[in-house]
CSV table of C-alpha atoms in Angstrom, one decimal:
chain,number,residue,atom,x,y,z
A,13,MET,CA,14.1,10.1,-48.3
A,14,ALA,CA,13.8,12.9,-45.9
A,15,LYS,CA,16.4,15.1,-47.5
A,16,GLU,CA,14.3,14.9,-50.9
A,17,SER,CA,11.2,15.7,-49.0
A,18,VAL,CA,13.0,18.7,-47.3
A,19,LYS,CA,14.2,20.1,-50.6
A,20,LYS,CA,10.7,19.5,-52.2
A,21,ARG,CA,9.4,21.8,-49.2
A,22,LYS,CA,11.9,24.3,-50.4
A,23,VAL,CA,11.2,24.4,-54.0
A,24,SER,CA,7.2,24.8,-53.3
A,25,GLY,CA,7.9,27.2,-50.6
A,26,TYR,CA,10.1,29.2,-53.1
A,27,ILE,CA,7.8,29.1,-55.7
A,28,LEU,CA,4.8,30.5,-53.4
A,29,MET,CA,6.6,33.3,-52.2
A,30,THR,CA,7.8,34.1,-55.9
A,31,LEU,CA,4.4,34.1,-57.0
A,32,LEU,CA,3.2,36.2,-54.1
A,33,LEU,CA,6.0,38.9,-54.7
A,34,VAL,CA,5.1,38.9,-58.6
A,35,LEU,CA,1.3,39.4,-57.5
A,36,MET,CA,2.2,42.0,-55.0
A,37,THR,CA,3.7,44.0,-58.2
A,38,ALA,CA,0.7,43.8,-60.3
A,39,THR,CA,-2.2,46.5,-60.3
A,40,SER,CA,-4.6,45.6,-63.1
A,41,GLY,CA,-8.1,44.6,-61.9
A,42,ASP,CA,-6.5,44.0,-58.2
A,43,ASP,CA,-7.7,45.8,-55.0
A,44,THR,CA,-5.4,44.3,-52.9
A,45,ARG,CA,-2.4,46.6,-52.1
A,46,ILE,CA,0.4,46.9,-49.4
A,47,ASN,CA,0.6,50.4,-47.8
A,48,ARG,CA,4.3,50.9,-46.8
A,49,ASP,CA,3.7,54.3,-45.1
A,50,GLU,CA,1.4,52.3,-42.5
A,51,ALA,CA,4.1,49.9,-41.9
A,52,ARG,CA,6.8,52.0,-41.1
A,53,LYS,CA,4.3,54.2,-38.8
A,54,ALA,CA,3.6,51.2,-36.9
A,55,PHE,CA,7.4,50.4,-36.7
A,56,VAL,CA,7.9,54.0,-35.4
A,57,TYR,CA,5.4,53.7,-32.6
A,58,LEU,CA,6.2,50.6,-31.4
A,59,ASN,CA,10.0,51.5,-30.9
A,60,GLN,CA,8.4,54.7,-28.9
A,61,VAL,CA,6.5,52.4,-26.9
A,62,ARG,CA,9.3,50.1,-26.0
A,63,GLU,CA,11.8,53.3,-25.4
A,64,ASN,CA,9.3,55.2,-23.0
A,65,PRO,CA,6.9,52.3,-21.7
A,66,GLN,CA,5.5,54.3,-19.1
A,67,LYS,CA,4.4,57.0,-21.2
A,68,TYR,CA,1.8,54.4,-22.9
A,69,TYR,CA,0.7,51.8,-20.0
A,70,LYS,CA,-2.6,53.4,-19.3
A,71,GLU,CA,-3.4,53.5,-23.4
A,72,LEU,CA,-2.1,50.1,-23.9
A,73,GLY,CA,-3.3,48.5,-20.5
A,74,TYR,CA,-0.3,46.9,-18.9
A,75,SER,CA,1.0,47.2,-15.6
A,76,LYS,CA,3.2,50.8,-15.2
A,77,ASN,CA,6.2,48.3,-13.8
A,78,ILE,CA,6.5,46.2,-16.8
A,79,ARG,CA,9.9,45.4,-17.7
A,80,VAL,CA,10.2,46.1,-21.6
A,81,SER,CA,13.2,45.3,-23.1
A,82,ASP,CA,15.3,48.5,-24.0
A,83,LYS,CA,16.9,47.5,-27.2
A,84,SER,CA,15.5,49.6,-30.1
A,85,LEU,CA,14.6,47.2,-32.9
A,86,ARG,CA,16.2,47.8,-36.1
A,87,TRP,CA,14.7,47.7,-39.7
A,88,ASN,CA,15.5,44.8,-41.8
A,89,ASP,CA,14.6,44.9,-45.4
A,90,THR,CA,14.5,41.0,-45.7
A,91,LEU,CA,12.1,40.5,-42.9
A,92,ALA,CA,10.2,43.3,-44.3
A,93,VAL,CA,9.8,41.6,-47.6
A,94,VAL,CA,8.4,38.4,-46.0
A,95,ALA,CA,6.0,40.0,-44.0
A,96,GLU,CA,4.7,41.9,-46.8
A,97,ALA,CA,4.2,39.0,-48.5
A,98,LYS,CA,2.5,37.1,-45.8
A,99,ALA,CA,0.5,40.6,-45.0
A,100,TYR,CA,-0.6,40.3,-48.8
A,101,ASP,CA,-1.4,36.9,-49.0
A,102,MET,CA,-3.8,37.0,-46.2
A,103,ALA,CA,-5.5,39.9,-47.8
A,104,LYS,CA,-5.3,38.1,-51.3
A,105,ARG,CA,-6.6,34.9,-50.3
A,106,ASP,CA,-8.9,36.1,-47.2
A,107,TYR,CA,-7.6,34.0,-44.7
A,108,PHE,CA,-5.7,35.3,-41.1
A,109,SER,CA,-3.7,32.4,-39.4
A,110,HIS,CA,0.2,32.0,-38.7
A,111,VAL,CA,-0.1,29.0,-41.0
A,112,ASP,CA,-0.7,29.7,-44.8
A,113,PRO,CA,-3.1,27.4,-46.8
A,114,GLU,CA,-0.2,25.1,-48.1
A,115,GLY,CA,0.6,24.7,-44.2
A,116,PHE,CA,4.2,27.1,-44.1
A,117,GLY,CA,4.8,28.9,-41.5
A,118,ILE,CA,7.0,32.4,-41.2
A,119,ASN,CA,10.2,30.4,-40.0
A,120,HIS,CA,10.2,28.6,-43.6
A,121,TYR,CA,9.6,31.8,-45.6
A,122,ILE,CA,12.3,33.7,-43.5
A,123,SER,CA,14.8,31.0,-44.1
A,124,LEU,CA,13.7,30.9,-47.7
A,125,ARG,CA,14.8,34.9,-48.2
A,126,GLY,CA,18.3,34.4,-46.9
A,127,TYR,CA,17.7,35.2,-43.4
A,128,LYS,CA,20.0,32.8,-41.5
A,129,LEU,CA,18.0,30.6,-38.9
A,130,ASN,CA,19.0,28.0,-36.8
A,131,ASN,CA,18.4,24.6,-38.3
A,132,ASP,CA,16.3,23.1,-35.1
A,133,TRP,CA,14.0,26.1,-36.0
A,134,LEU,CA,13.3,24.8,-39.2
A,135,LYS,CA,12.4,21.3,-38.4
A,136,ASN,CA,8.7,21.7,-38.7
A,137,LYS,CA,7.1,23.7,-41.9
A,138,SER,CA,4.7,25.1,-39.6
A,139,ASP,CA,7.0,26.6,-37.3
A,140,ASN,CA,6.8,30.1,-36.0
A,141,TYR,CA,9.0,31.8,-33.7
A,142,PHE,CA,9.0,35.5,-35.1
A,143,GLU,CA,5.3,36.5,-36.2
A,144,SER,CA,2.6,38.6,-34.5
A,145,LEU,CA,-0.6,39.3,-36.7
A,146,ALA,CA,-3.4,41.4,-36.6
A,147,ALA,CA,-6.5,42.3,-38.6
A,148,GLY,CA,-9.1,44.8,-38.8
A,149,SER,CA,-7.2,47.6,-37.7
A,150,ARG,CA,-7.5,51.4,-38.6
A,151,ASP,CA,-3.9,51.9,-39.4
A,152,GLY,CA,-0.5,50.7,-38.6
A,153,GLU,CA,-0.5,52.4,-35.1
A,154,ASP,CA,-3.9,50.7,-34.2
A,155,ALA,CA,-2.8,47.4,-35.3
A,156,ILE,CA,0.2,47.9,-32.8
A,157,ARG,CA,-2.0,49.2,-30.2
A,158,GLN,CA,-4.2,46.0,-30.6
A,159,LEU,CA,-1.1,43.5,-30.6
A,160,ILE,CA,0.2,45.0,-27.6
A,161,ILE,CA,-3.3,45.2,-25.7
A,162,ASP,CA,-3.5,41.7,-26.8
A,163,GLU,CA,-7.2,41.4,-25.4
A,164,ASP,CA,-8.0,38.3,-27.8
A,165,ASP,CA,-4.9,36.3,-26.3
A,166,ALA,CA,-5.3,37.3,-22.3
A,167,LYS,CA,-6.1,33.8,-21.6
A,168,GLY,CA,-3.0,32.5,-23.4
A,169,GLY,CA,-0.7,34.9,-21.5
A,170,TYR,CA,-0.7,38.0,-23.8
A,171,ARG,CA,1.9,36.4,-26.3
A,172,HIS,CA,2.0,39.1,-28.7
A,173,ARG,CA,2.2,41.9,-25.9
A,174,ILE,CA,5.4,39.6,-24.8
A,175,HIS,CA,6.9,39.6,-28.6
A,176,LEU,CA,6.5,43.0,-29.4
A,177,LEU,CA,7.8,44.6,-26.2
A,178,GLY,CA,10.3,42.0,-25.6
A,179,LEU,CA,9.0,40.6,-22.0
A,180,ASP,CA,10.8,37.4,-21.6
A,181,GLU,CA,14.3,36.3,-22.3
A,182,TRP,CA,13.6,34.8,-25.8
A,183,SER,CA,11.5,37.8,-27.0
A,184,SER,CA,14.2,40.1,-25.3
A,185,SER,CA,16.8,38.7,-27.6
A,186,LEU,CA,15.3,39.6,-30.7
A,187,THR,CA,16.4,42.6,-32.6
A,188,ASP,CA,15.4,42.8,-36.4
A,189,ILE,CA,12.1,43.8,-37.1
A,190,GLY,CA,10.4,44.0,-40.7
A,191,ILE,CA,6.3,44.6,-41.0
A,192,GLY,CA,3.8,44.5,-44.0
A,193,PHE,CA,0.9,46.4,-44.0
A,194,ALA,CA,-1.8,44.8,-46.7
A,195,VAL,CA,-5.3,46.4,-47.4
A,196,ARG,CA,-8.2,44.7,-49.3
A,197,PRO,CA,-11.4,46.7,-48.9
A,198,ASP,CA,-13.9,43.5,-50.0
A,199,SER,CA,-12.0,41.0,-47.7
A,200,GLU,CA,-13.5,39.8,-44.2
A,201,TYR,CA,-11.0,42.2,-42.3
A,202,GLN,CA,-10.0,44.9,-44.7
A,203,THR,CA,-6.6,45.2,-43.2
A,204,TYR,CA,-3.8,42.8,-42.3
A,205,ILE,CA,-0.5,43.3,-40.8
A,206,CYS,CA,2.5,41.0,-40.3
A,207,VAL,CA,5.3,41.8,-37.5
A,208,ILE,CA,8.3,39.9,-37.7
A,209,ILE,CA,10.6,40.5,-34.9
A,210,ALA,CA,13.7,37.7,-35.4
A,211,LYS,CA,17.4,37.3,-35.0
A,212,HIS,CA,19.8,35.4,-37.1
A,213,ASP,CA,21.6,32.1,-35.9
A,214,TRP,CA,24.8,33.0,-34.3
């Protein structure tokens, strides 16, 4: 019964991902769009911050002595597809959450697209070990600034900052990145970014 339930979840998740990818390529009468230029700018800016954190500490509100991971993040096309689908979905359906309306988290969608994850990271369909989200940003660089400053999560321990800058053992072990930036002018936030920084199970 448990295996059948997992299979049904995978099939429904696959169908949803396929529909999202189809919707993303449709243009007729749709004002939701993906902006890959802004996603790339976000990627470049984040790596610049990681390479020279002392240059940005005043602008981004962290300590000058912060121990940022010195690993450059590698662009991963699979993660980028998943990040685009998530950003597009939030813009299209006008929500902002790590869990989509069907209850799926990003671990599920990463695995669904063939990015190999440890089975322990897939136990709950809502699991998210790899995603940071921002909304209402002017552009890709502004979204990264928003996530690193992480004002909304100050009480929670700056989880987005830790994720993006690799500030703990887990986050510093993550090496691959994909970013999706979606725009929908008539939605609540108008812009949505999904940053996935992950690693394969090995």
